[in-house]
Amino acid sequence: MSIQSDQSDQQTHPLDDLLRKDRIPHIWCPGCGIGTAFSACLYAIKSSKLDLDHVSMVSGIGCSGRGAGYINLDSFHTTHGRAIPFATGLKLANPDLTVVVFSGDGDLFAIGGNHFIHAARRNMDLTVICVNNLNYGMTGGQVAATTPHLAKTTTTPAGNPETPFNLPLLAYASGATYVARWTILHTRDLTESIGEAIQKKGFSFIEVLAPCPVNYGRRNKLKPLDVLRIYQEKSIIKHFASPSELHLDLEKGITLGKFVDQDKPTWLDMYYKTTRKKS
Amino acid sequence: MELWRIPLDRDHIQTMQGVVYILDERCKGCGYCIEFCPKKVLGVSKHFNRKGYHPPIVKHQTECVNCHFCEIICPEFAIYSKPLSVTESQNPQVTV
């Protein structure tokens, strides 16, 4: 039995059929968690047995926004913060599509925050995957709406004086029908969760915690492997925990799991019911 | 893998054997696969790839149980495992 570990070009990774191989290796830094979250998303799409001609991915701007450029399906890289409005239009123009929004915390919750809460309120049939790396990674590590209190960033060298968003609570309060949070280390649960969210009718939201070694990690003395060890030691899986009692903190732990899974009529259902009544 | 006790059915459960394939040129040397392999199959190699990173190397091939964890944790799509084909396997009756 001879095992070659360094063979070459004929080798094909199981996801190569879903990747634009000419763009790989991607731009994400060594140790960045977006690649793992993206890979979990691709595995979930692959195992969902959906017709891939009817699956599309939409991304906004930022590191995670590159996702749409690497997937070998119909995808669109939109302007900053406008991934959800674009996805909404895509879904309404062609309700047969399965639309996945893959973007970052800055794009979805800072500049695109308003679009997020309104899409969740309307219960648009979208799957939103938010890679949360706790800062604005691509622009140089500035403080974001999700940066933990007292964390150091380029714009808060003395520590962040603000309180971050609790993203699952925001999604739940706005009316999302499926809310979950995982880290990139819990990638099996994450893949399963994304698969469930894709099948789920209604607005599904999954927050994925990922390390940002170059910007957030360097300023807070967190090496990528140490962040993953923290995820391993400090995370507590609590399904259906109340979204208002979730922790994202090194002392109290990181609460993970599926928090909300409810059924509600989607925007299209309501629209057909009220506006296009059959006479 | 560390176990608290030896499983009672250890004698008659056959584990799957896997082969790890590494796409060296895609690797950026983050070390996630090496650190989180439950069987500690992988190690850091001494050689560099074209971009100057140290890709992982298979150290204990026979230990691999084809759990695919390296494959799904890798952010670079640079490593994957496949079950050892039955003809090559020493245990032809492979069960998960």
Coordinates of C-alpha atoms in Angstrom, one line a residue:
Chain A
M1 CA 0.0 0.0 0.0
S2 CA 1.7 3.2 -1.1
I3 CA 0.2 6.4 0.0
Q4 CA 1.1 9.6 -1.8
S5 CA 0.3 12.7 0.1
D6 CA 1.7 15.2 -2.3
Q7 CA 0.3 14.3 -5.6
S8 CA -0.8 16.8 -7.7
D9 CA -3.2 17.9 -10.2
Q10 CA -5.4 15.0 -11.0
Q11 CA -6.7 14.9 -7.4
T12 CA -10.1 16.3 -7.1
H13 CA -11.6 17.5 -3.8
P14 CA -15.2 16.3 -3.3
L15 CA -16.4 19.9 -3.6
D16 CA -14.5 20.7 -6.7
D17 CA -17.7 20.4 -8.8
L18 CA -19.3 23.2 -6.8
L19 CA -16.2 25.5 -6.8
R20 CA -14.9 27.8 -9.4
K21 CA -11.6 26.1 -9.4
D22 CA -9.8 28.8 -11.4
R23 CA -10.2 31.1 -8.4
I24 CA -8.9 28.7 -5.8
P25 CA -6.9 29.2 -3.6
H26 CA -9.2 31.9 -2.3
I27 CA -8.2 35.3 -0.8
W28 CA -9.1 34.4 2.8
C29 CA -6.1 34.6 5.1
P30 CA -4.5 31.5 6.6
G31 CA -6.6 30.4 9.6
C32 CA -9.6 32.4 8.6
G33 CA -12.9 30.6 9.4
I34 CA -14.9 31.8 6.4
G35 CA -13.5 29.0 4.3
T36 CA -14.8 26.4 6.7
A37 CA -18.2 28.0 6.9
F38 CA -18.3 28.2 3.1
S39 CA -17.4 24.6 2.8
A40 CA -20.1 23.6 5.3
C41 CA -22.6 25.6 3.2
L42 CA -21.4 23.8 0.0
Y43 CA -21.7 20.4 1.7
A44 CA -25.2 21.3 2.8
I45 CA -26.2 22.5 -0.7
K46 CA -24.7 19.3 -2.1
S47 CA -26.5 16.9 0.3
S48 CA -29.8 18.7 0.0
K49 CA -30.5 16.9 -3.3
L50 CA -32.0 20.1 -4.7
D51 CA -31.8 20.8 -8.4
L52 CA -28.7 22.9 -8.4
D53 CA -30.0 24.9 -11.4
H54 CA -32.5 26.3 -8.9
V55 CA -30.2 27.2 -6.2
S56 CA -28.5 30.6 -6.1
M57 CA -26.2 32.4 -3.7
V58 CA -26.1 36.1 -3.0
S59 CA -23.3 37.9 -1.1
G60 CA -22.7 41.4 0.0
I61 CA -19.4 43.2 0.4
G62 CA -16.6 42.1 2.7
C63 CA -14.4 39.0 3.1
S64 CA -17.4 36.7 3.4
G65 CA -18.9 38.4 0.4
R66 CA -16.4 36.7 -1.8
G67 CA -18.4 33.5 -1.3
A68 CA -20.7 34.2 -4.3
G69 CA -17.6 34.5 -6.5
Y70 CA -16.3 31.0 -5.5
I71 CA -19.4 28.9 -5.9
N72 CA -20.0 27.4 -9.3
L73 CA -23.8 28.1 -9.3
D74 CA -25.8 31.1 -10.2
S75 CA -24.6 33.7 -7.8
F76 CA -24.4 37.4 -7.4
H77 CA -22.0 39.7 -5.5
T78 CA -24.1 42.7 -4.6
T79 CA -23.3 46.2 -3.4
H80 CA -22.5 46.8 0.3
G81 CA -25.4 45.7 2.6
R82 CA -27.8 45.0 -0.2
A83 CA -27.5 41.2 -0.3
I84 CA -30.9 40.7 1.3
P85 CA -32.9 43.1 -0.9
F86 CA -31.3 41.5 -4.0
A87 CA -32.1 38.0 -2.7
T88 CA -35.7 39.2 -2.0
G89 CA -36.1 40.3 -5.6
L90 CA -34.6 37.1 -6.9
K91 CA -36.9 35.0 -4.8
L92 CA -40.0 37.0 -5.7
A93 CA -39.3 37.1 -9.4
N94 CA -38.7 33.3 -9.4
P95 CA -40.3 31.7 -6.4
D96 CA -39.0 28.3 -7.4
L97 CA -35.4 29.3 -6.6
T98 CA -33.7 28.4 -3.3
V99 CA -31.9 31.6 -2.4
V100 CA -29.0 31.4 0.1
V101 CA -27.5 34.7 1.4
F102 CA -23.9 34.2 2.5
S103 CA -22.4 37.3 4.0
G104 CA -20.6 38.8 7.0
D105 CA -21.7 40.6 10.1
G106 CA -20.7 44.0 8.9
D107 CA -22.6 43.6 5.7
L108 CA -25.7 42.1 7.1
F109 CA -26.0 43.9 10.4
A110 CA -24.3 47.2 10.1
I111 CA -24.9 48.7 6.7
G112 CA -27.6 46.1 5.8
G113 CA -29.2 45.9 9.3
N114 CA -32.4 47.5 8.2
H115 CA -32.8 45.1 5.3
F116 CA -32.2 42.2 7.6
I117 CA -34.9 43.1 10.1
H118 CA -37.5 43.8 7.4
A119 CA -36.8 40.6 5.5
A120 CA -37.2 38.7 8.8
R121 CA -40.4 40.7 9.6
R122 CA -41.9 39.8 6.2
N123 CA -40.8 36.2 6.6
M124 CA -39.1 36.1 3.1
D125 CA -38.3 32.6 2.2
L126 CA -34.5 33.0 2.3
T127 CA -31.6 31.3 4.1
V128 CA -29.2 33.8 5.6
I129 CA -25.8 32.6 6.7
C130 CA -23.9 35.3 8.6
V131 CA -20.2 34.7 9.2
N132 CA -19.5 36.6 12.4
N133 CA -15.8 37.4 12.8
L134 CA -16.4 40.2 15.3
N135 CA -14.9 43.1 13.3
Y136 CA -14.7 44.6 9.9
G137 CA -12.0 42.3 8.6
M138 CA -11.5 43.4 5.0
T139 CA -11.1 47.1 5.7
G140 CA -8.5 46.7 8.4
G141 CA -10.2 45.5 11.6
Q142 CA -12.4 48.4 12.7
V143 CA -15.0 48.1 15.4
A144 CA -18.2 46.5 14.2
A145 CA -21.7 46.2 15.5
T146 CA -20.8 42.7 16.8
T147 CA -17.4 43.5 18.4
P148 CA -17.5 42.4 22.1
H149 CA -17.3 44.9 24.9
L150 CA -13.7 45.9 25.7
A151 CA -12.2 44.2 22.6
K152 CA -9.4 46.0 20.9
T153 CA -9.7 47.0 17.3
T154 CA -8.0 49.6 15.1
T155 CA -10.6 52.2 16.0
T156 CA -10.9 51.2 19.7
P157 CA -7.3 50.8 20.8
A158 CA -8.3 51.2 24.5
G159 CA -11.1 48.6 24.2
N160 CA -14.6 48.7 22.7
P161 CA -16.9 50.9 25.0
E162 CA -20.0 49.6 23.2
T163 CA -22.2 46.6 23.7
P164 CA -22.5 44.3 20.7
F165 CA -25.7 43.0 19.0
N166 CA -27.1 39.7 20.1
L167 CA -27.7 38.5 16.5
P168 CA -30.0 35.4 17.2
L169 CA -32.1 37.6 19.5
L170 CA -32.3 40.3 16.8
A171 CA -33.4 37.7 14.2
Y172 CA -35.9 36.2 16.6
A173 CA -37.4 39.5 17.6
S174 CA -37.7 40.5 14.0
G175 CA -39.7 37.4 13.2
A176 CA -37.3 34.8 11.7
T177 CA -38.6 31.2 11.7
Y178 CA -35.3 29.4 12.1
V179 CA -32.4 30.8 14.2
A180 CA -29.2 28.9 15.0
R181 CA -25.7 29.7 16.1
W182 CA -22.6 27.5 15.5
T183 CA -18.9 28.0 15.3
I184 CA -16.6 26.7 12.5
L185 CA -15.4 24.0 14.9
H186 CA -18.9 22.6 15.1
T187 CA -18.9 22.2 11.4
R188 CA -20.9 18.9 11.3
D189 CA -23.7 20.6 13.3
L190 CA -23.4 23.6 11.1
T191 CA -23.7 21.7 7.9
E192 CA -26.8 19.9 9.3
S193 CA -28.3 23.2 10.4
I194 CA -27.7 24.8 7.0
G195 CA -29.3 21.8 5.4
E196 CA -32.4 22.2 7.7
A197 CA -32.5 25.9 7.0
I198 CA -32.4 25.5 3.3
Q199 CA -35.3 23.0 3.5
K200 CA -37.2 25.3 5.9
K201 CA -39.9 27.5 4.4
G202 CA -39.5 31.0 5.7
F203 CA -36.7 33.3 6.9
S204 CA -33.9 31.2 8.3
F205 CA -30.9 32.7 10.0
I206 CA -27.6 31.0 11.0
E207 CA -24.8 32.8 12.7
V208 CA -21.4 31.2 12.3
L209 CA -18.6 32.3 14.7
A210 CA -15.3 32.4 12.9
P211 CA -11.8 33.6 13.9
C212 CA -10.3 36.5 12.1
P213 CA -6.6 35.9 12.8
V214 CA -5.1 38.9 11.0
N215 CA -7.2 41.7 12.2
Y216 CA -9.3 40.8 15.3
G217 CA -7.0 38.1 16.5
R218 CA -3.8 39.9 16.3
R219 CA -5.0 42.9 18.3
N220 CA -6.7 40.7 20.9
K221 CA -3.8 38.2 21.2
L222 CA -5.9 35.3 19.8
K223 CA -4.2 32.9 17.5
P224 CA -6.5 31.0 15.2
L225 CA -5.8 27.7 16.8
D226 CA -6.4 29.2 20.3
V227 CA -9.7 30.5 19.2
L228 CA -10.7 27.1 18.0
R229 CA -9.6 25.7 21.4
I230 CA -11.8 28.3 23.1
Y231 CA -14.7 27.2 21.0
Q232 CA -14.0 23.6 22.0
E233 CA -13.7 24.4 25.7
K234 CA -16.2 27.2 26.3
S235 CA -19.1 26.4 24.0
I236 CA -22.3 25.1 25.5
I237 CA -24.9 23.5 23.2
K238 CA -28.3 24.4 24.4
H239 CA -31.1 23.8 21.8
F240 CA -34.1 26.0 22.1
A241 CA -32.5 28.2 24.7
S242 CA -34.2 31.6 25.0
P243 CA -32.5 33.9 22.5
S244 CA -32.3 36.7 25.2
E245 CA -30.2 34.5 27.4
L246 CA -27.4 33.6 25.0
H247 CA -23.8 34.2 25.9
L248 CA -20.9 35.1 23.7
D249 CA -18.2 35.6 26.2
L250 CA -15.1 33.9 27.4
E251 CA -16.1 33.6 31.0
K252 CA -19.8 32.7 30.7
G253 CA -19.2 30.6 27.7
I254 CA -20.6 30.6 24.1
T255 CA -24.1 29.4 23.7
L256 CA -24.6 27.4 20.6
G257 CA -27.5 25.5 19.1
K258 CA -30.8 25.8 17.3
F259 CA -32.8 28.4 19.2
V260 CA -35.9 28.9 17.1
D261 CA -37.7 26.6 14.7
Q262 CA -41.3 27.7 14.1
D263 CA -43.7 27.7 11.2
K264 CA -45.3 30.9 9.9
P265 CA -46.7 31.8 6.5
T266 CA -44.1 33.4 4.2
W267 CA -44.5 36.7 2.5
L268 CA -45.5 35.1 -0.8
D269 CA -48.2 33.0 0.9
M270 CA -49.6 36.1 2.6
Y271 CA -49.4 38.1 -0.6
Y272 CA -51.3 35.5 -2.7
K273 CA -53.9 35.2 0.1
T274 CA -54.6 38.9 0.4
T275 CA -53.8 40.5 -3.0
R276 CA -54.4 37.8 -5.5
K277 CA -57.6 36.2 -4.2
K278 CA -59.1 33.7 -6.6
S279 CA -62.5 34.8 -7.6
Chain B
M1 CA -8.3 9.3 20.3
E2 CA -8.5 9.5 24.0
L3 CA -11.0 7.2 25.6
W4 CA -12.2 7.1 29.2
R5 CA -12.7 3.4 29.0
I6 CA -12.3 0.7 26.4
P7 CA -15.6 0.2 24.6
L8 CA -17.2 -3.2 25.5
D9 CA -17.8 -4.1 21.9
R10 CA -14.3 -3.2 20.8
D11 CA -13.4 -6.8 19.7
H12 CA -16.1 -7.3 17.1
I13 CA -16.7 -3.7 15.8
Q14 CA -14.6 -3.1 12.7
T15 CA -13.7 0.4 11.9
M16 CA -13.4 1.8 8.5
Q17 CA -10.0 2.6 7.2
G18 CA -9.4 5.7 5.2
V19 CA -6.8 7.3 3.0
V20 CA -6.0 11.0 3.3
Y21 CA -5.2 13.0 0.2
I22 CA -3.6 16.4 0.5
L23 CA -3.6 19.0 -2.2
D24 CA -0.4 20.7 -1.2
E25 CA -0.6 23.7 -3.4
R26 CA -4.0 24.9 -1.9
C27 CA -2.8 24.6 1.7
K28 CA -2.1 27.8 3.7
G29 CA -0.8 26.0 6.8
C30 CA -3.4 26.9 9.3
G31 CA -2.9 23.6 11.1
Y32 CA -6.6 22.9 11.9
C33 CA -6.5 19.4 10.3
I34 CA -3.4 18.5 12.3
E35 CA -4.8 19.8 15.6
F36 CA -8.3 18.4 15.4
C37 CA -7.7 15.0 13.7
P38 CA -9.3 12.7 16.4
K39 CA -6.7 10.0 15.6
K40 CA -3.7 12.3 15.2
V41 CA -3.0 11.0 11.8
L42 CA -1.4 14.2 10.5
G43 CA 1.7 16.1 11.2
V44 CA 3.5 19.3 9.9
S45 CA 5.8 18.6 7.0
K46 CA 9.2 20.1 6.6
H47 CA 8.8 21.0 3.0
F48 CA 7.3 24.1 1.6
N49 CA 4.6 24.5 -1.0
R50 CA 4.9 27.0 -3.8
K51 CA 3.5 29.8 -1.6
G52 CA 5.8 29.1 1.3
Y53 CA 3.5 27.3 3.7
H54 CA 4.1 23.9 5.3
P55 CA 1.3 21.6 4.3
P56 CA 0.3 18.7 6.6
I57 CA 1.8 15.3 6.0
V58 CA 0.3 11.9 6.7
K59 CA 2.2 10.4 9.6
H60 CA 0.1 7.4 10.7
Q61 CA -1.8 6.3 7.7
T62 CA -3.2 3.1 9.2
E63 CA -4.8 5.1 12.0
C64 CA -7.2 7.0 9.7
V65 CA -10.8 5.9 10.2
N66 CA -12.2 8.1 7.3
C67 CA -14.2 10.4 9.6
H68 CA -13.8 13.3 7.1
F69 CA -13.1 15.8 9.9
C70 CA -10.0 17.1 8.2
E71 CA -12.0 17.5 5.0
I72 CA -14.8 19.5 6.6
I73 CA -12.6 21.7 8.9
C74 CA -10.2 22.7 6.1
P75 CA -10.9 26.2 5.0
E76 CA -8.9 25.8 1.8
F77 CA -10.5 22.7 0.2
A78 CA -7.0 21.2 0.4
I79 CA -7.5 17.8 2.1
Y80 CA -10.0 15.0 1.9
S81 CA -10.3 11.4 2.7
K82 CA -11.7 8.4 1.0
P83 CA -12.4 4.9 2.2
L84 CA -9.6 2.4 1.5
S85 CA -10.9 0.3 -1.3
V86 CA -12.0 -3.2 -0.3
T87 CA -9.3 -5.0 -2.2
E88 CA -6.6 -3.0 -0.6
S89 CA -8.1 -3.3 2.9
Q90 CA -7.0 -5.8 5.4
N91 CA -10.5 -6.0 6.7
P92 CA -12.8 -6.5 3.8
Q93 CA -15.9 -6.3 5.8
V94 CA -16.0 -2.6 6.4
T95 CA -18.7 -1.2 8.6
V96 CA -19.2 2.4 9.7

